[in-house]
Amino acid sequence: MADKSKPTMSTIYLYVPNIIGYIRVLMNCVAFAICFSHKGLFSVLYFISFVCDGIDGWFARKLNQVSTFGAVLDMVTDRISTACLLVILSQIYRPSLVFLSLLALDIASHWFQMYSTFLTGKASHKDVKDSSSWLFRLYYGNRMFMAFCCVSCEVLYIILFYLAKSRTEDVFDVLLSSRKQSLALFLLEVLVLFGWAVKQTINIIQLKTAADACVLHDINRKQKA
């Protein structure tokens, strides 16, 4: 007779945080389907989906429903939704290479980090206690600071998408001209630009650190051969 206390595949798929993850995917699908026809609704749906990224983690810890599937679903949803928005921004703004470069950096840094975590046998990609970078340790060691940086990136991208009036905008002109539209909006942009800059710095540090870990793994493997 099966032990009901042990989780099965179906129960893990139906964990509360994982259900929230499915809702996030659904919201993103709807948001991107209407992004050009209903920019306001897109912005709301996209932001709510992003906020749910923190909510599902809270439920996972509170209900003891932490799962590898949920963690992967969470990260994949984050990466794909941000990637889609960056691709859209690359088609609206010039120079488009800015947004495509941000997309490449985001994917590369997280992929290297996840793979290096697997190689070193760590339980989580957020375990960076042995890093020599104080900023890197602060980012992954302080949930509020990490949340601020992540939210800043998404809010900045949403603002840029919402402010665009045509498909040939200059990103720097739009940011500077917003000061004339609203002082509050301009101050918000300055705040999120700071968080965005820190997040991109973290991505670069993460990419370099994870690449070093992969190379070190190769060296150790060859020395043992």
PDB file of C-alpha atoms in Angstrom:
ATOM      1  CA  MET A   1       0.000   0.000   0.000  1.00  0.00           C
ATOM      2  CA  ALA A   2       1.341   3.422  -1.038  1.00  0.00           C
ATOM      3  CA  ASP A   3       2.478   5.824   1.666  1.00  0.00           C
ATOM      4  CA  LYS A   4       0.206   8.877   1.342  1.00  0.00           C
ATOM      5  CA  SER A   5       2.729  11.033   3.186  1.00  0.00           C
ATOM      6  CA  LYS A   6       5.207  10.661   0.331  1.00  0.00           C
ATOM      7  CA  PRO A   7       4.745  13.041  -2.612  1.00  0.00           C
ATOM      8  CA  THR A   8       3.939  11.614  -6.046  1.00  0.00           C
ATOM      9  CA  MET A   9       4.427  13.157  -9.478  1.00  0.00           C
ATOM     10  CA  SER A  10       0.845  14.423  -9.537  1.00  0.00           C
ATOM     11  CA  THR A  11       1.060  16.001  -6.081  1.00  0.00           C
ATOM     12  CA  ILE A  12       4.289  17.832  -6.942  1.00  0.00           C
ATOM     13  CA  TYR A  13       2.774  19.128 -10.183  1.00  0.00           C
ATOM     14  CA  LEU A  14      -0.143  20.407  -8.105  1.00  0.00           C
ATOM     15  CA  TYR A  15       1.931  22.132  -5.420  1.00  0.00           C
ATOM     16  CA  VAL A  16       0.533  25.609  -4.729  1.00  0.00           C
ATOM     17  CA  PRO A  17       3.734  27.443  -5.867  1.00  0.00           C
ATOM     18  CA  ASN A  18       3.748  25.401  -9.083  1.00  0.00           C
ATOM     19  CA  ILE A  19       0.098  26.289  -9.770  1.00  0.00           C
ATOM     20  CA  ILE A  20       1.086  29.934  -9.319  1.00  0.00           C
ATOM     21  CA  GLY A  21       3.838  29.250 -11.860  1.00  0.00           C
ATOM     22  CA  TYR A  22       1.276  27.974 -14.389  1.00  0.00           C
ATOM     23  CA  ILE A  23      -0.820  31.099 -13.823  1.00  0.00           C
ATOM     24  CA  ARG A  24       2.286  33.213 -14.468  1.00  0.00           C
ATOM     25  CA  VAL A  25       2.845  31.464 -17.786  1.00  0.00           C
ATOM     26  CA  LEU A  26      -0.808  32.041 -18.728  1.00  0.00           C
ATOM     27  CA  MET A  27      -0.657  35.728 -17.797  1.00  0.00           C
ATOM     28  CA  ASN A  28       2.494  36.215 -19.852  1.00  0.00           C
ATOM     29  CA  CYS A  29       0.915  34.525 -22.880  1.00  0.00           C
ATOM     30  CA  VAL A  30      -2.112  36.838 -22.669  1.00  0.00           C
ATOM     31  CA  ALA A  31       0.090  39.881 -22.001  1.00  0.00           C
ATOM     32  CA  PHE A  32       2.308  39.392 -25.039  1.00  0.00           C
ATOM     33  CA  ALA A  33      -0.689  38.540 -27.241  1.00  0.00           C
ATOM     34  CA  ILE A  34      -2.165  42.000 -26.556  1.00  0.00           C
ATOM     35  CA  CYS A  35       1.022  43.999 -25.939  1.00  0.00           C
ATOM     36  CA  PHE A  36       0.636  46.364 -28.911  1.00  0.00           C
ATOM     37  CA  SER A  37      -3.140  46.759 -28.816  1.00  0.00           C
ATOM     38  CA  HIS A  38      -3.491  47.216 -25.023  1.00  0.00           C
ATOM     39  CA  LYS A  39      -0.181  48.521 -23.672  1.00  0.00           C
ATOM     40  CA  GLY A  40      -1.626  49.430 -20.274  1.00  0.00           C
ATOM     41  CA  LEU A  41      -3.153  45.997 -19.686  1.00  0.00           C
ATOM     42  CA  PHE A  42       0.049  44.364 -20.920  1.00  0.00           C
ATOM     43  CA  SER A  43       2.088  46.345 -18.387  1.00  0.00           C
ATOM     44  CA  VAL A  44      -0.247  45.360 -15.530  1.00  0.00           C
ATOM     45  CA  LEU A  45      -0.322  41.656 -16.444  1.00  0.00           C
ATOM     46  CA  TYR A  46       3.427  41.501 -16.984  1.00  0.00           C
ATOM     47  CA  PHE A  47       4.167  43.199 -13.678  1.00  0.00           C
ATOM     48  CA  ILE A  48       1.696  41.022 -11.730  1.00  0.00           C
ATOM     49  CA  SER A  49       3.302  37.938 -13.260  1.00  0.00           C
ATOM     50  CA  PHE A  50       6.689  39.191 -12.129  1.00  0.00           C
ATOM     51  CA  VAL A  51       5.424  39.916  -8.589  1.00  0.00           C
ATOM     52  CA  CYS A  52       4.077  36.344  -8.440  1.00  0.00           C
ATOM     53  CA  ASP A  53       7.701  35.230  -8.829  1.00  0.00           C
ATOM     54  CA  GLY A  54       8.222  36.240  -5.198  1.00  0.00           C
ATOM     55  CA  ILE A  55       4.831  34.998  -4.020  1.00  0.00           C
ATOM     56  CA  ASP A  56       5.355  31.434  -5.244  1.00  0.00           C
ATOM     57  CA  GLY A  57       8.691  31.276  -3.415  1.00  0.00           C
ATOM     58  CA  TRP A  58       7.012  32.424  -0.203  1.00  0.00           C
ATOM     59  CA  PHE A  59       4.325  29.721  -0.553  1.00  0.00           C
ATOM     60  CA  ALA A  60       6.976  27.101  -1.332  1.00  0.00           C
ATOM     61  CA  ARG A  61       8.778  27.820   1.941  1.00  0.00           C
ATOM     62  CA  LYS A  62       5.622  28.362   3.998  1.00  0.00           C
ATOM     63  CA  LEU A  63       3.905  25.135   2.850  1.00  0.00           C
ATOM     64  CA  ASN A  64       7.119  23.124   2.644  1.00  0.00           C
ATOM     65  CA  GLN A  65       6.479  22.638  -1.080  1.00  0.00           C
ATOM     66  CA  VAL A  66       9.930  23.445  -2.408  1.00  0.00           C
ATOM     67  CA  SER A  67      10.614  21.389  -5.545  1.00  0.00           C
ATOM     68  CA  THR A  68      13.244  21.184  -8.261  1.00  0.00           C
ATOM     69  CA  PHE A  69      10.477  21.321 -10.869  1.00  0.00           C
ATOM     70  CA  GLY A  70       9.124  24.519  -9.339  1.00  0.00           C
ATOM     71  CA  ALA A  71      12.572  26.131  -9.229  1.00  0.00           C
ATOM     72  CA  VAL A  72      13.203  25.293 -12.890  1.00  0.00           C
ATOM     73  CA  LEU A  73       9.707  26.431 -13.929  1.00  0.00           C
ATOM     74  CA  ASP A  74      10.278  29.673 -12.046  1.00  0.00           C
ATOM     75  CA  MET A  75      13.635  30.409 -13.678  1.00  0.00           C
ATOM     76  CA  VAL A  76      12.515  29.411 -17.193  1.00  0.00           C
ATOM     77  CA  THR A  77       9.418  31.620 -16.900  1.00  0.00           C
ATOM     78  CA  ASP A  78      11.559  34.546 -15.736  1.00  0.00           C
ATOM     79  CA  ARG A  79      14.115  34.143 -18.510  1.00  0.00           C
ATOM     80  CA  ILE A  80      11.561  33.679 -21.309  1.00  0.00           C
ATOM     81  CA  SER A  81       9.310  36.578 -20.251  1.00  0.00           C
ATOM     82  CA  THR A  82      12.250  38.968 -19.927  1.00  0.00           C
ATOM     83  CA  ALA A  83      13.695  37.709 -23.214  1.00  0.00           C
ATOM     84  CA  CYS A  84      10.405  38.314 -25.043  1.00  0.00           C
ATOM     85  CA  LEU A  85      10.149  41.867 -23.697  1.00  0.00           C
ATOM     86  CA  LEU A  86      13.771  42.634 -24.618  1.00  0.00           C
ATOM     87  CA  VAL A  87      13.184  41.332 -28.158  1.00  0.00           C
ATOM     88  CA  ILE A  88      10.138  43.604 -28.482  1.00  0.00           C
ATOM     89  CA  LEU A  89      12.131  46.579 -27.189  1.00  0.00           C
ATOM     90  CA  SER A  90      14.901  45.800 -29.692  1.00  0.00           C
ATOM     91  CA  GLN A  91      12.336  46.220 -32.470  1.00  0.00           C
ATOM     92  CA  ILE A  92      11.005  49.506 -31.071  1.00  0.00           C
ATOM     93  CA  TYR A  93      14.188  51.294 -30.042  1.00  0.00           C
ATOM     94  CA  ARG A  94      17.460  52.211 -31.636  1.00  0.00           C
ATOM     95  CA  PRO A  95      20.158  51.079 -31.130  1.00  0.00           C
ATOM     96  CA  SER A  96      18.524  47.649 -31.001  1.00  0.00           C
ATOM     97  CA  LEU A  97      21.874  46.047 -30.157  1.00  0.00           C
ATOM     98  CA  VAL A  98      21.544  47.433 -26.613  1.00  0.00           C
ATOM     99  CA  PHE A  99      18.559  45.212 -25.836  1.00  0.00           C
ATOM    100  CA  LEU A 100      19.849  42.192 -27.741  1.00  0.00           C
ATOM    101  CA  SER A 101      23.117  42.437 -25.785  1.00  0.00           C
ATOM    102  CA  LEU A 102      21.184  42.576 -22.508  1.00  0.00           C
ATOM    103  CA  LEU A 103      19.255  39.492 -23.596  1.00  0.00           C
ATOM    104  CA  ALA A 104      22.452  37.603 -24.455  1.00  0.00           C
ATOM    105  CA  LEU A 105      24.090  38.590 -21.148  1.00  0.00           C
ATOM    106  CA  ASP A 106      21.042  37.541 -19.123  1.00  0.00           C
ATOM    107  CA  ILE A 107      20.789  34.100 -20.717  1.00  0.00           C
ATOM    108  CA  ALA A 108      24.543  33.432 -20.781  1.00  0.00           C
ATOM    109  CA  SER A 109      25.159  34.422 -17.153  1.00  0.00           C
ATOM    110  CA  HIS A 110      22.279  32.330 -15.805  1.00  0.00           C
ATOM    111  CA  TRP A 111      23.112  29.325 -17.975  1.00  0.00           C
ATOM    112  CA  PHE A 112      26.763  29.350 -16.885  1.00  0.00           C
ATOM    113  CA  GLN A 113      25.728  29.832 -13.251  1.00  0.00           C
ATOM    114  CA  MET A 114      23.320  26.901 -13.316  1.00  0.00           C
ATOM    115  CA  TYR A 115      25.827  24.610 -15.036  1.00  0.00           C
ATOM    116  CA  SER A 116      28.681  25.567 -12.701  1.00  0.00           C
ATOM    117  CA  THR A 117      26.357  24.914  -9.735  1.00  0.00           C
ATOM    118  CA  PHE A 118      25.797  21.401 -11.087  1.00  0.00           C
ATOM    119  CA  LEU A 119      29.551  20.837 -11.548  1.00  0.00           C
ATOM    120  CA  THR A 120      30.473  22.000  -8.061  1.00  0.00           C
ATOM    121  CA  GLY A 121      27.704  19.980  -6.419  1.00  0.00           C
ATOM    122  CA  LYS A 122      25.989  22.925  -4.766  1.00  0.00           C
ATOM    123  CA  ALA A 123      22.314  22.640  -3.859  1.00  0.00           C
ATOM    124  CA  SER A 124      21.406  26.071  -5.249  1.00  0.00           C
ATOM    125  CA  HIS A 125      22.764  28.526  -7.806  1.00  0.00           C
ATOM    126  CA  LYS A 126      22.295  31.177  -5.109  1.00  0.00           C
ATOM    127  CA  ASP A 127      24.985  29.627  -2.927  1.00  0.00           C
ATOM    128  CA  VAL A 128      27.830  32.091  -3.544  1.00  0.00           C
ATOM    129  CA  LYS A 129      29.309  32.292  -0.040  1.00  0.00           C
ATOM    130  CA  ASP A 130      32.734  31.355  -1.425  1.00  0.00           C
ATOM    131  CA  SER A 131      32.728  34.182  -3.997  1.00  0.00           C
ATOM    132  CA  SER A 132      35.442  36.846  -3.738  1.00  0.00           C
ATOM    133  CA  SER A 133      33.002  39.552  -4.871  1.00  0.00           C
ATOM    134  CA  TRP A 134      31.232  41.333  -2.001  1.00  0.00           C
ATOM    135  CA  LEU A 135      28.568  42.631  -4.406  1.00  0.00           C
ATOM    136  CA  PHE A 136      27.850  39.130  -5.663  1.00  0.00           C
ATOM    137  CA  ARG A 137      27.522  37.816  -2.096  1.00  0.00           C
ATOM    138  CA  LEU A 138      25.307  40.774  -1.129  1.00  0.00           C
ATOM    139  CA  TYR A 139      23.026  40.223  -4.113  1.00  0.00           C
ATOM    140  CA  TYR A 140      22.320  36.552  -3.425  1.00  0.00           C
ATOM    141  CA  GLY A 141      22.593  36.874   0.348  1.00  0.00           C
ATOM    142  CA  ASN A 142      20.041  39.654   0.787  1.00  0.00           C
ATOM    143  CA  ARG A 143      16.553  38.918  -0.581  1.00  0.00           C
ATOM    144  CA  MET A 144      15.416  42.545  -0.399  1.00  0.00           C
ATOM    145  CA  PHE A 145      18.427  43.814  -2.322  1.00  0.00           C
ATOM    146  CA  MET A 146      18.046  41.112  -4.972  1.00  0.00           C
ATOM    147  CA  ALA A 147      14.319  41.845  -5.269  1.00  0.00           C
ATOM    148  CA  PHE A 148      15.032  45.576  -5.697  1.00  0.00           C
ATOM    149  CA  CYS A 149      17.506  44.938  -8.536  1.00  0.00           C
ATOM    150  CA  CYS A 150      15.239  42.452 -10.316  1.00  0.00           C
ATOM    151  CA  VAL A 151      12.141  44.644  -9.985  1.00  0.00           C
ATOM    152  CA  SER A 152      14.136  47.659 -11.196  1.00  0.00           C
ATOM    153  CA  CYS A 153      15.037  45.876 -14.434  1.00  0.00           C
ATOM    154  CA  GLU A 154      11.475  44.812 -15.175  1.00  0.00           C
ATOM    155  CA  VAL A 155       9.978  48.203 -14.251  1.00  0.00           C
ATOM    156  CA  LEU A 156      12.513  49.982 -16.477  1.00  0.00           C
ATOM    157  CA  TYR A 157      11.657  47.741 -19.429  1.00  0.00           C
ATOM    158  CA  ILE A 158       7.911  48.220 -18.847  1.00  0.00           C
ATOM    159  CA  ILE A 159       8.349  52.015 -18.686  1.00  0.00           C
ATOM    160  CA  LEU A 160      10.336  52.016 -21.935  1.00  0.00           C
ATOM    161  CA  PHE A 161       7.701  49.914 -23.661  1.00  0.00           C
ATOM    162  CA  TYR A 162       4.859  52.064 -22.364  1.00  0.00           C
ATOM    163  CA  LEU A 163       6.517  55.374 -23.330  1.00  0.00           C
ATOM    164  CA  ALA A 164       7.364  54.345 -26.901  1.00  0.00           C
ATOM    165  CA  LYS A 165       5.160  56.149 -29.401  1.00  0.00           C
ATOM    166  CA  SER A 166       6.590  54.667 -32.586  1.00  0.00           C
ATOM    167  CA  ARG A 167       8.811  51.802 -33.677  1.00  0.00           C
ATOM    168  CA  THR A 168      11.873  53.919 -34.383  1.00  0.00           C
ATOM    169  CA  GLU A 169      12.477  55.525 -31.006  1.00  0.00           C
ATOM    170  CA  ASP A 170      15.892  56.455 -29.628  1.00  0.00           C
ATOM    171  CA  VAL A 171      16.102  54.953 -26.139  1.00  0.00           C
ATOM    172  CA  PHE A 172      18.271  57.755 -24.744  1.00  0.00           C
ATOM    173  CA  ASP A 173      15.969  60.483 -26.099  1.00  0.00           C
ATOM    174  CA  VAL A 174      12.921  58.835 -24.532  1.00  0.00           C
ATOM    175  CA  LEU A 175      14.599  58.583 -21.125  1.00  0.00           C
ATOM    176  CA  LEU A 176      15.734  62.223 -21.224  1.00  0.00           C
ATOM    177  CA  SER A 177      12.428  63.588 -22.524  1.00  0.00           C
ATOM    178  CA  SER A 178      10.495  61.878 -19.723  1.00  0.00           C
ATOM    179  CA  ARG A 179      11.906  64.523 -17.357  1.00  0.00           C
ATOM    180  CA  LYS A 180       9.734  67.117 -19.116  1.00  0.00           C
ATOM    181  CA  GLN A 181       6.614  64.921 -18.887  1.00  0.00           C
ATOM    182  CA  SER A 182       6.712  64.150 -15.158  1.00  0.00           C
ATOM    183  CA  LEU A 183       9.265  64.741 -12.427  1.00  0.00           C
ATOM    184  CA  ALA A 184       7.939  61.715 -10.500  1.00  0.00           C
ATOM    185  CA  LEU A 185       8.405  59.486 -13.552  1.00  0.00           C
ATOM    186  CA  PHE A 186      11.914  60.816 -14.091  1.00  0.00           C
ATOM    187  CA  LEU A 187      12.862  60.159 -10.449  1.00  0.00           C
ATOM    188  CA  LEU A 188      11.435  56.642 -10.732  1.00  0.00           C
ATOM    189  CA  GLU A 189      13.548  56.076 -13.835  1.00  0.00           C
ATOM    190  CA  VAL A 190      16.682  57.250 -12.002  1.00  0.00           C
ATOM    191  CA  LEU A 191      15.928  54.847  -9.135  1.00  0.00           C
ATOM    192  CA  VAL A 192      15.281  51.825 -11.355  1.00  0.00           C
ATOM    193  CA  LEU A 193      18.264  52.677 -13.558  1.00  0.00           C
ATOM    194  CA  PHE A 194      20.467  52.292 -10.482  1.00  0.00           C
ATOM    195  CA  GLY A 195      18.963  48.883  -9.692  1.00  0.00           C
ATOM    196  CA  TRP A 196      19.216  47.913 -13.371  1.00  0.00           C
ATOM    197  CA  ALA A 197      22.917  48.875 -13.483  1.00  0.00           C
ATOM    198  CA  VAL A 198      23.649  46.800 -10.375  1.00  0.00           C
ATOM    199  CA  LYS A 199      21.806  43.808 -11.895  1.00  0.00           C
ATOM    200  CA  GLN A 200      23.833  44.001 -15.126  1.00  0.00           C
ATOM    201  CA  THR A 201      27.042  44.238 -13.078  1.00  0.00           C
ATOM    202  CA  ILE A 202      25.942  41.129 -11.183  1.00  0.00           C
ATOM    203  CA  ASN A 203      25.283  39.330 -14.482  1.00  0.00           C
ATOM    204  CA  ILE A 204      28.833  40.106 -15.650  1.00  0.00           C
ATOM    205  CA  ILE A 205      30.345  38.960 -12.330  1.00  0.00           C
ATOM    206  CA  GLN A 206      28.170  35.851 -12.404  1.00  0.00           C
ATOM    207  CA  LEU A 207      29.226  35.003 -15.950  1.00  0.00           C
ATOM    208  CA  LYS A 208      32.930  35.390 -15.147  1.00  0.00           C
ATOM    209  CA  THR A 209      32.706  33.507 -11.832  1.00  0.00           C
ATOM    210  CA  ALA A 210      30.740  30.618 -13.348  1.00  0.00           C
ATOM    211  CA  ALA A 211      33.079  30.425 -16.361  1.00  0.00           C
ATOM    212  CA  ASP A 212      36.061  30.248 -13.992  1.00  0.00           C
ATOM    213  CA  ALA A 213      34.346  27.401 -12.102  1.00  0.00           C
ATOM    214  CA  CYS A 214      33.866  25.474 -15.358  1.00  0.00           C
ATOM    215  CA  VAL A 215      37.515  25.969 -16.338  1.00  0.00           C
ATOM    216  CA  LEU A 216      38.683  24.949 -12.856  1.00  0.00           C
ATOM    217  CA  HIS A 217      36.586  21.793 -13.134  1.00  0.00           C
ATOM    218  CA  ASP A 218      38.337  20.971 -16.438  1.00  0.00           C
ATOM    219  CA  ILE A 219      41.777  21.538 -14.867  1.00  0.00           C
ATOM    220  CA  ASN A 220      40.995  19.311 -11.870  1.00  0.00           C
ATOM    221  CA  ARG A 221      39.582  16.588 -14.117  1.00  0.00           C
ATOM    222  CA  LYS A 222      42.708  16.579 -16.317  1.00  0.00           C
ATOM    223  CA  GLN A 223      45.007  16.503 -13.294  1.00  0.00           C
ATOM    224  CA  LYS A 224      43.183  13.444 -11.941  1.00  0.00           C
ATOM    225  CA  ALA A 225      43.301  11.638 -15.319  1.00  0.00           C
TER     226      ALA A 225
END
